[in-house]
Tab-separated table of C-alpha atoms and ligand atoms in Angstrom:
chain	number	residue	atom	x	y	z
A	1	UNK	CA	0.000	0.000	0.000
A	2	UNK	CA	0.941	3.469	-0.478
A	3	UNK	CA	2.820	5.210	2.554
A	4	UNK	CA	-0.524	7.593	2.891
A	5	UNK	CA	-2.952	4.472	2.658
A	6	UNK	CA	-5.590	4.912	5.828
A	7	UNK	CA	-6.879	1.657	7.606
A	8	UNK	CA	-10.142	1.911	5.229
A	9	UNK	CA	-8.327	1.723	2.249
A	10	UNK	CA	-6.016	-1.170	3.763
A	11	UNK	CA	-9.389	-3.188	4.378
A	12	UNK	CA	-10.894	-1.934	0.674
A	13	UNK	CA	-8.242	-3.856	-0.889
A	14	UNK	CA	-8.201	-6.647	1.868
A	15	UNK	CA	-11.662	-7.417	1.462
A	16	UNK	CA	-11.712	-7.475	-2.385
A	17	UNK	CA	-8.880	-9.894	-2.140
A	18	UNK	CA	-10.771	-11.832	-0.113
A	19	UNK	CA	-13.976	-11.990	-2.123
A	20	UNK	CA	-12.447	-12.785	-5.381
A	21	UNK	CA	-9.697	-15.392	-4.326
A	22	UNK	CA	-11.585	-16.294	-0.872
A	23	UNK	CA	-8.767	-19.446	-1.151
A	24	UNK	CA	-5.840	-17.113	-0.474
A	25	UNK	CA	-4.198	-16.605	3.289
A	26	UNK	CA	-4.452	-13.053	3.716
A	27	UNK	CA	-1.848	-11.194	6.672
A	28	UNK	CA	-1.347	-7.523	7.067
A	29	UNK	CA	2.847	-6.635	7.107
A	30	UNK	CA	2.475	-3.361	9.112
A	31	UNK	CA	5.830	-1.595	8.815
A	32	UNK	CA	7.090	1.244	9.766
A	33	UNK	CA	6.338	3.481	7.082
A	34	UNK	CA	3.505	1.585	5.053
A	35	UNK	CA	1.353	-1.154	4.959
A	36	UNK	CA	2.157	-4.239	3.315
A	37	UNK	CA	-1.153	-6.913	2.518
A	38	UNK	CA	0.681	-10.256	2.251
A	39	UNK	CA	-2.158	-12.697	-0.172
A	40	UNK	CA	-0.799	-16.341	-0.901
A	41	UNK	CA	-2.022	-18.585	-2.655
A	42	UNK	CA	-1.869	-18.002	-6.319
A	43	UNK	CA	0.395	-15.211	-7.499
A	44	UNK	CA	-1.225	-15.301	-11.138
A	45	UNK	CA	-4.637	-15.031	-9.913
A	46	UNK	CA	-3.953	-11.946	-7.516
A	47	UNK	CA	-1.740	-10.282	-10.614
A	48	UNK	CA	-4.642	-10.653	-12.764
A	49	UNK	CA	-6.989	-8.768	-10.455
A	50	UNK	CA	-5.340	-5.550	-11.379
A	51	UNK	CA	-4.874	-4.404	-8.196
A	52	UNK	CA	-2.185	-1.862	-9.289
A	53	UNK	CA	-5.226	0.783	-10.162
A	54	UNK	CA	-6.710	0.808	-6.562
A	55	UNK	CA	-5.080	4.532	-5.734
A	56	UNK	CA	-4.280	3.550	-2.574
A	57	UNK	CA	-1.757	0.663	-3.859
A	58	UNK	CA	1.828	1.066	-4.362
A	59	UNK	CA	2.831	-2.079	-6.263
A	60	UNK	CA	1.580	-5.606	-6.565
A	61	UNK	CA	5.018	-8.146	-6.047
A	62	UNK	CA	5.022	-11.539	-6.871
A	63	UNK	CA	6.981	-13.318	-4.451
A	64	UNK	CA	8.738	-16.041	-6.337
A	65	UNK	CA	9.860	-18.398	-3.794
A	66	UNK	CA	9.209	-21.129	-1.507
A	67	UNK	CA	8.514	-19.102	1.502
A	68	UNK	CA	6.137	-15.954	1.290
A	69	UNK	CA	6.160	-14.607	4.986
A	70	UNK	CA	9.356	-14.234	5.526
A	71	UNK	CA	10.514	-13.405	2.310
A	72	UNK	CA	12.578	-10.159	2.574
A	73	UNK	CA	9.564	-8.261	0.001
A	74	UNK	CA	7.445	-8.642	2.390
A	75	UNK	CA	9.656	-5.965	5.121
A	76	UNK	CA	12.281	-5.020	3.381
A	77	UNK	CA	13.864	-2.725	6.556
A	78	UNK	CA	14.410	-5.939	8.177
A	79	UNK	CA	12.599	-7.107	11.025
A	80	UNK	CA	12.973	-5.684	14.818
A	81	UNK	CA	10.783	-5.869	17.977
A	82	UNK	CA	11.143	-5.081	21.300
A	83	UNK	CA	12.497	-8.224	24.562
A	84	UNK	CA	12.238	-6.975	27.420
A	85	UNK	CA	13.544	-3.580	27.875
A	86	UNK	CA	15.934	-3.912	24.372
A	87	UNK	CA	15.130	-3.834	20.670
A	88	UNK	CA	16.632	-6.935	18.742
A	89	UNK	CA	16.508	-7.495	15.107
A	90	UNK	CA	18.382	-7.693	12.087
A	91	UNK	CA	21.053	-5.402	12.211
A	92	UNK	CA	21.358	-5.232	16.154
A	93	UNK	CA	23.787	-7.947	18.072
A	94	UNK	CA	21.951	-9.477	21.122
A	95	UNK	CA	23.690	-12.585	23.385
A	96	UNK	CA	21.616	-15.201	24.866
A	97	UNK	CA	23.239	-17.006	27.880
A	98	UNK	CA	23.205	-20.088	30.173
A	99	UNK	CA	22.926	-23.854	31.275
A	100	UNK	CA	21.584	-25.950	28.521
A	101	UNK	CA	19.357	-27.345	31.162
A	102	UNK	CA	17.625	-26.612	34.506
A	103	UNK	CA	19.169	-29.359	36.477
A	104	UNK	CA	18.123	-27.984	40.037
A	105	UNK	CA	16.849	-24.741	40.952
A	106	UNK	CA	20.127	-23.182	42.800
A	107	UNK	CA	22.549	-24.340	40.136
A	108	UNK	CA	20.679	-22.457	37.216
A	109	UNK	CA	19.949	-19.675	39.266
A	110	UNK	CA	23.341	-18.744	39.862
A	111	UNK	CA	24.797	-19.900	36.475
A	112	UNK	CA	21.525	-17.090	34.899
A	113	UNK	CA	23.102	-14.597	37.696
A	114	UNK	CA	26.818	-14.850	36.367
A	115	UNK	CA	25.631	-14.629	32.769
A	116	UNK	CA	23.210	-11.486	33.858
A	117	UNK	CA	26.265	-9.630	35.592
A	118	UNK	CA	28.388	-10.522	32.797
A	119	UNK	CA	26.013	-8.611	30.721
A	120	UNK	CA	24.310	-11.240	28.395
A	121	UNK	CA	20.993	-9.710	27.096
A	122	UNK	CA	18.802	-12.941	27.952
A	123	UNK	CA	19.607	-15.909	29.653
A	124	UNK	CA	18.839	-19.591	28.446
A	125	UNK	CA	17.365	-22.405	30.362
A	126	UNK	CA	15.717	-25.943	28.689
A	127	UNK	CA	13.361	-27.588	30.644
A	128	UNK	CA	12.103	-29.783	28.351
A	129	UNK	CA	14.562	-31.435	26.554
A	130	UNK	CA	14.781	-33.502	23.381
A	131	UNK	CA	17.316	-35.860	24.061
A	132	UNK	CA	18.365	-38.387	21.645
A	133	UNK	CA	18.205	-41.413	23.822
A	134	UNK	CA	15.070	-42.193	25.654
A	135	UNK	CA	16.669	-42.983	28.755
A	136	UNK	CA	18.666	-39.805	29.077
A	137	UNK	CA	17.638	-36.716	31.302
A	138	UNK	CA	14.826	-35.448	29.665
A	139	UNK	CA	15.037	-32.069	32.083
A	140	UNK	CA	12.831	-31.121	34.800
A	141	UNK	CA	9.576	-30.853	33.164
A	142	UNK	CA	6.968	-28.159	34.009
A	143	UNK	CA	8.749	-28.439	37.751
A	144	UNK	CA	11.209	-26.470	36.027
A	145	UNK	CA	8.421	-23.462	35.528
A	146	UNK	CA	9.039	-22.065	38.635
A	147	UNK	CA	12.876	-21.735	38.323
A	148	UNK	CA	12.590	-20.317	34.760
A	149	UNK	CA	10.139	-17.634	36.794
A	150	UNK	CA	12.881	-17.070	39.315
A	151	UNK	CA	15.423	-16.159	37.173
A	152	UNK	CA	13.220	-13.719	34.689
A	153	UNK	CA	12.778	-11.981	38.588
A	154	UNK	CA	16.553	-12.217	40.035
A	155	UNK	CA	18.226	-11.625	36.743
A	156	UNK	CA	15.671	-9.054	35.299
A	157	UNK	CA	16.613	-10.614	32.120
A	158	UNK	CA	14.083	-12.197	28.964
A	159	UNK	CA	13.939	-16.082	29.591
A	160	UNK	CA	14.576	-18.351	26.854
A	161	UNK	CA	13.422	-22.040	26.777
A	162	UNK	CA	12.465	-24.312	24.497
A	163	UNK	CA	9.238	-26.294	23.407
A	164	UNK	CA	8.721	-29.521	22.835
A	165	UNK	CA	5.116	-30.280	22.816
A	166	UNK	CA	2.115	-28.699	22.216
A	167	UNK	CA	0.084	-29.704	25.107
A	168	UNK	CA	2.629	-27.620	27.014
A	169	UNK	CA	2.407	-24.674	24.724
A	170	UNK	CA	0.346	-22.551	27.208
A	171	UNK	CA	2.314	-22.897	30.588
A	172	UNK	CA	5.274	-22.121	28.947
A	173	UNK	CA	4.729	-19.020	27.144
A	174	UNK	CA	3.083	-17.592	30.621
A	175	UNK	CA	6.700	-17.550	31.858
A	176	UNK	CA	8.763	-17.303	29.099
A	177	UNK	CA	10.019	-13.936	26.807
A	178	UNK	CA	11.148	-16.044	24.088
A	179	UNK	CA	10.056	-19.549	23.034
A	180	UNK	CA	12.670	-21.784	21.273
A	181	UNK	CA	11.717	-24.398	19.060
A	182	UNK	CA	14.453	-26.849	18.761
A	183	UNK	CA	16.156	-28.258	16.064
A	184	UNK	CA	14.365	-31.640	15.819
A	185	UNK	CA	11.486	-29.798	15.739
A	186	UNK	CA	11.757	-27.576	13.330
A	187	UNK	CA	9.328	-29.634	10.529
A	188	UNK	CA	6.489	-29.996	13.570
A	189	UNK	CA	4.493	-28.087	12.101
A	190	UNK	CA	1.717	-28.512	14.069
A	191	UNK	CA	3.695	-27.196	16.974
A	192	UNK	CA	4.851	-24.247	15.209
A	193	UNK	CA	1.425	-23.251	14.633
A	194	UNK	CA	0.917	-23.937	19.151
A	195	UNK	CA	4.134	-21.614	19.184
A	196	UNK	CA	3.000	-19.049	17.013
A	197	UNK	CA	-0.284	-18.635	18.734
A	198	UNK	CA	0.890	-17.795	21.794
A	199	UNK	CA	2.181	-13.961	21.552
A	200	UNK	CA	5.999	-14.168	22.204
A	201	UNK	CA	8.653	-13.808	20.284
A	202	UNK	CA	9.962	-17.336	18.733
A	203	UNK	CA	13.737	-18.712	18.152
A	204	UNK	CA	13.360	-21.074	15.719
A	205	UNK	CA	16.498	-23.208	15.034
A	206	UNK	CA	17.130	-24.962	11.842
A	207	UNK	CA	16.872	-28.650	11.314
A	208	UNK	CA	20.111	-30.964	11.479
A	209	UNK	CA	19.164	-31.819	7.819
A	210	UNK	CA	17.044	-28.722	6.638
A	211	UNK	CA	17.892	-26.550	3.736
A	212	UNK	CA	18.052	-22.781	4.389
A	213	UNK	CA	14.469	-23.014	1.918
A	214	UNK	CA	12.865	-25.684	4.320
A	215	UNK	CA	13.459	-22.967	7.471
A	216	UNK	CA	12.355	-20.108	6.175
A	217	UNK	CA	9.136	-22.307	5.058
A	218	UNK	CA	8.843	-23.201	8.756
A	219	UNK	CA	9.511	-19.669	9.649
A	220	UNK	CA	6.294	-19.185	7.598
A	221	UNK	CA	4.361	-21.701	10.041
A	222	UNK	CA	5.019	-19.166	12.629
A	223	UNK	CA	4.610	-16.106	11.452
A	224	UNK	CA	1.271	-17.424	9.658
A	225	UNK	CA	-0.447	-18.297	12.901
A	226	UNK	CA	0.193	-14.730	13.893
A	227	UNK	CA	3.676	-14.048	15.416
A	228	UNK	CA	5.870	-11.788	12.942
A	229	UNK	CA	8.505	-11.864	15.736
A	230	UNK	CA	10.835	-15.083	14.879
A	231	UNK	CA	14.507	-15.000	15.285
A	232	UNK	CA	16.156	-17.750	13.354
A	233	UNK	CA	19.287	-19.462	14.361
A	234	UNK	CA	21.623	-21.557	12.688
A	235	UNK	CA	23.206	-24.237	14.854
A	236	UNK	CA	24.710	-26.812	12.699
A	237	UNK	CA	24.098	-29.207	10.423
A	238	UNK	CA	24.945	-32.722	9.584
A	239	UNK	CA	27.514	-33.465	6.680
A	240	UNK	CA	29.943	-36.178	5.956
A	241	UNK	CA	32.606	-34.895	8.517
A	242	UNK	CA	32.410	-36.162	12.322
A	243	UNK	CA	34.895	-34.258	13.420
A	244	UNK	CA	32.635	-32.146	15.280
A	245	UNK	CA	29.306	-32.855	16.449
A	246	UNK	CA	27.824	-30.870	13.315
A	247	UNK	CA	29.037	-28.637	10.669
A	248	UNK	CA	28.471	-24.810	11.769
A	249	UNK	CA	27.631	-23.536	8.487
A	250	UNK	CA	28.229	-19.885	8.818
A	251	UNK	CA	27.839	-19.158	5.474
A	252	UNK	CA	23.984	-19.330	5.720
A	253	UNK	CA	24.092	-16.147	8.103
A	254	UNK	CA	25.044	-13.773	5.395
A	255	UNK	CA	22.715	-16.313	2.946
A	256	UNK	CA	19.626	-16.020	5.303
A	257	UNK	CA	20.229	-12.196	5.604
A	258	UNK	CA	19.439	-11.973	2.173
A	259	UNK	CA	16.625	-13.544	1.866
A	260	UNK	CA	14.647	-13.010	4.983
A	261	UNK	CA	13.747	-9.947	6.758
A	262	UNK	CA	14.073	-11.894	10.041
A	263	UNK	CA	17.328	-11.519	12.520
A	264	UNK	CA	19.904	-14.406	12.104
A	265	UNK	CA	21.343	-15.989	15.349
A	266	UNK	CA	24.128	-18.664	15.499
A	267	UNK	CA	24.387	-21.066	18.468
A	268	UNK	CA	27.932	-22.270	18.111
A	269	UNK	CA	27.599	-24.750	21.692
A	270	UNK	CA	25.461	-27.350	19.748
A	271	UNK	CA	26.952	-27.068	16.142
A	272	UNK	CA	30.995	-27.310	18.107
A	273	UNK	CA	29.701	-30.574	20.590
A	274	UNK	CA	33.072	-29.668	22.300
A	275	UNK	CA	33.687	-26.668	24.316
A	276	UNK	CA	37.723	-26.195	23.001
A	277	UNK	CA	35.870	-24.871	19.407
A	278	UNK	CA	33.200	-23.046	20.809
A	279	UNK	CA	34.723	-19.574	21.718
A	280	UNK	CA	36.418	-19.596	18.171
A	281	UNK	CA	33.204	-20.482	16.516
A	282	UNK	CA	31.445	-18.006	18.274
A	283	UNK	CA	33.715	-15.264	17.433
A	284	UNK	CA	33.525	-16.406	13.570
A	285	UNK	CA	29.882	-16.016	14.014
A	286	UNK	CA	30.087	-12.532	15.476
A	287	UNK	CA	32.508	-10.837	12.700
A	288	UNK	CA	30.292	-12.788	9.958
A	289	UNK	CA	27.398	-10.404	10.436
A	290	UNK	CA	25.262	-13.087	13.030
A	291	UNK	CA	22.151	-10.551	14.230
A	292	UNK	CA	22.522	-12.443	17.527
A	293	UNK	CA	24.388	-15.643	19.789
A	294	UNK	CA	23.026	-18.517	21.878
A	295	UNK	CA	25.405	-20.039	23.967
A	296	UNK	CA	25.841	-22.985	26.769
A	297	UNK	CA	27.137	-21.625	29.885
A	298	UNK	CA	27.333	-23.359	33.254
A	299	UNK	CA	28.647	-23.400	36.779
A	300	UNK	CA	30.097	-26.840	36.736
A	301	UNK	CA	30.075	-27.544	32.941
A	302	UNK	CA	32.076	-30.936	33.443
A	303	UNK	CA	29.212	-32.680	35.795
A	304	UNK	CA	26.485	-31.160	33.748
A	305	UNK	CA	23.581	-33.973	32.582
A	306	UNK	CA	22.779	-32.862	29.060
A	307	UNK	CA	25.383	-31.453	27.143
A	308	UNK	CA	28.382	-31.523	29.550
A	309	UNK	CA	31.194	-31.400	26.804
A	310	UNK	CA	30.274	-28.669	25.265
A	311	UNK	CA	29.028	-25.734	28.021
A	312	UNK	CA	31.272	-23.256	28.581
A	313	UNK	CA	32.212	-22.562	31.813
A	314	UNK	CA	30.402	-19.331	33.139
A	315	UNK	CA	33.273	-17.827	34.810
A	316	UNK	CA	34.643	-17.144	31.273
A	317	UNK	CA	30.671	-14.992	30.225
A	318	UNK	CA	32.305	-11.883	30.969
A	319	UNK	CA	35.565	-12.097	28.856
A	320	UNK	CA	34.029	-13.558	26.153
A	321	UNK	CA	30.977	-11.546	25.967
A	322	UNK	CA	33.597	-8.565	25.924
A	323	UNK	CA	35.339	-10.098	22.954
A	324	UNK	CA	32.255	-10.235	20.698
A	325	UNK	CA	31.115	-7.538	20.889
A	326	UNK	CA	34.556	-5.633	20.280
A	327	UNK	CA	34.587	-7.765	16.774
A	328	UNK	CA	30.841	-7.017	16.463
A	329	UNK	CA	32.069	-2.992	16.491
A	330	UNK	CA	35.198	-3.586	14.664
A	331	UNK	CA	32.799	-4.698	11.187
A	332	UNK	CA	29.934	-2.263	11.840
B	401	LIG	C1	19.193	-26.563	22.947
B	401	LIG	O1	19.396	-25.400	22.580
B	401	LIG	O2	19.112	-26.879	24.123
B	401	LIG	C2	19.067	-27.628	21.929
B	401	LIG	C3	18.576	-28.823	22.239
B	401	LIG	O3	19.509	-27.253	20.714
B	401	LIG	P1	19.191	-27.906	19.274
B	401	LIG	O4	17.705	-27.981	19.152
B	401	LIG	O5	19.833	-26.933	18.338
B	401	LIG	O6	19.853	-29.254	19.255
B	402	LIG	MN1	22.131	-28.326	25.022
């Protein structure tokens, strides 16, 4: 729409979308600056409705690809949205901190306090976890609620933890600032419509196995059920090479960037498997443009139960946290 278009004329052209193609999904892109009326479905069909001689219209764009949503057309400024007290976005660097897991209420709470004083903009906490093996520690469960509420109060901080089924959906986002959706889960769709629904902000990490296409379609899942605020994250993938536990691919961050309007993160602790590469990894990630980092860090990383050879130790938050963001000023 043009950058004068009132609400009326917004709804004008909604509604005669609606009544000629009533098949299309119809979303409302409000930017900045103008309007944008996202209609998918069939790009030949909404061309052909000559919607280019409505006054009020700017331009009608055909969005060529796979994913429609978060296609970078459809906000070209790049996505950004208030956590907390902080914007975030594409273009702004924001550090997500903490234990991989809640493993008992004092631990994590201190681990979220060292990572808060060492000035990490949110702090990370799975209580639900999606562990390979069955008869691994599968986290605290919604037990864990009430320490994830402890630290968003002690720390101040945004909350971070992830999803993992849908029947959970609901407790979860009462107490959380961010909800992660994990990399095995990336192709639930089902659950990224419960995540989407439920009005925060969603990390949504890429698949072991996805294609850069396949994320931004699931991206789509999200911000179709009604939440335009997904951060994306790259955090490995598998290839033929075991040295590590999967390949970081950091060239998808500048990739991603320029095809999605959505902020790129890079989570370095699960891509690494070993916490020797992860302060390298993480640094590579800062100076190649990375919108955002979501690390592992711990108070006893060695005796952790999920993940113990790759969180970092906490005690290093501060020096390290001082280090990215000096490379993330020395390329801006
Ligand atoms: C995690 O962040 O705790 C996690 C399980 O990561 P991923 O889904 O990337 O394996
Ligand atoms: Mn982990």
């Amino acid at each position: 729409m043009k950058s004068g278009a009132s609400a009326e004329d917004v709804r004008r052209v909604q509604e005669r979308l609606a009544k000629e193609l009533p098949h299309l999904h119809l979303q409302n892109i409000e930017g900045q600056e103008l309007t944008i009326i996202a209609a998918v479905g069939d790009a030949r069909a909404v061309a052909e409705l000559g919607l280019q001689s409505d006054p009020s219209v700017d331009r009608v764009v055909p969005i060529d690809q796979s994913y429609k949503l978060a296609a970078r057309q459809t906000r070209p400024e790049g996505t950004r949205f208030l956590v907390g007290q902080r914007e975030w976005g594409q273009g702004i660097f924001r550090t997500i901190l903490g234990p991989c897991t809640v493993e008992n209420h004092e631990s994590a709470l201190r681990a979220a306090q060292i990572c808060a004083d060492a000035g990490a903009d949110a702090i990370r906490a799975g209580i639900f976890k999606p562990r390979t093996s069955p008869f691994s520690f599968q986290g605290p469960g919604r037990e864990g609620l009430q320490t994830l509420r402890a630290i968003r109060e002690a720390t101040g901080l945004p909350v971070v933890s992830e999803l993992v089924a849908a029947e959970d959906a609901e407790v979860l986002g009462e107490v959380v600032d961010i909800v992660q959706i994990g990399a095995r889960s990336m192709q639930n769709y089902h659950l990224l419509r419960e995540a989407g629904r439920l009005g925060k902000p969603v990390l949504l990490k890429r698949g072991l196995s996805a294609t850069l296409d396949e994320l931004l379609q699931a991206a789509d899942y999200v911000v179709g059920a009604g939440e335009e605020r997904v951060i994306l994250c790259e955090r490995g993938i598998r290839t033929f090479d075991q040295s590590s536990r999967f390949t970081l691919d950091l060239g998808s961050v500048p990739v991603l960037q320029e095809k999605t309007h959505l902020p790129v993160f890079v989570d370095p602790s699960h891509a690494a498997g070993r916490r020797s590469l992860v302060p390298r990894l993480a640094q590579a990630a800062v100076a190649v443009g990375a919108d955002g980092l979501i690390v592992e860090a711990t108070t006893d990383p060695d005796h952790a139960r999920c993940d113990a050879d790759q969180q970092l130790d906490v005690g290093d938050a501060e020096h390290l946290l001082k280090q990215w963001h000096a490379i993330r000023e020395a390329i801006a």
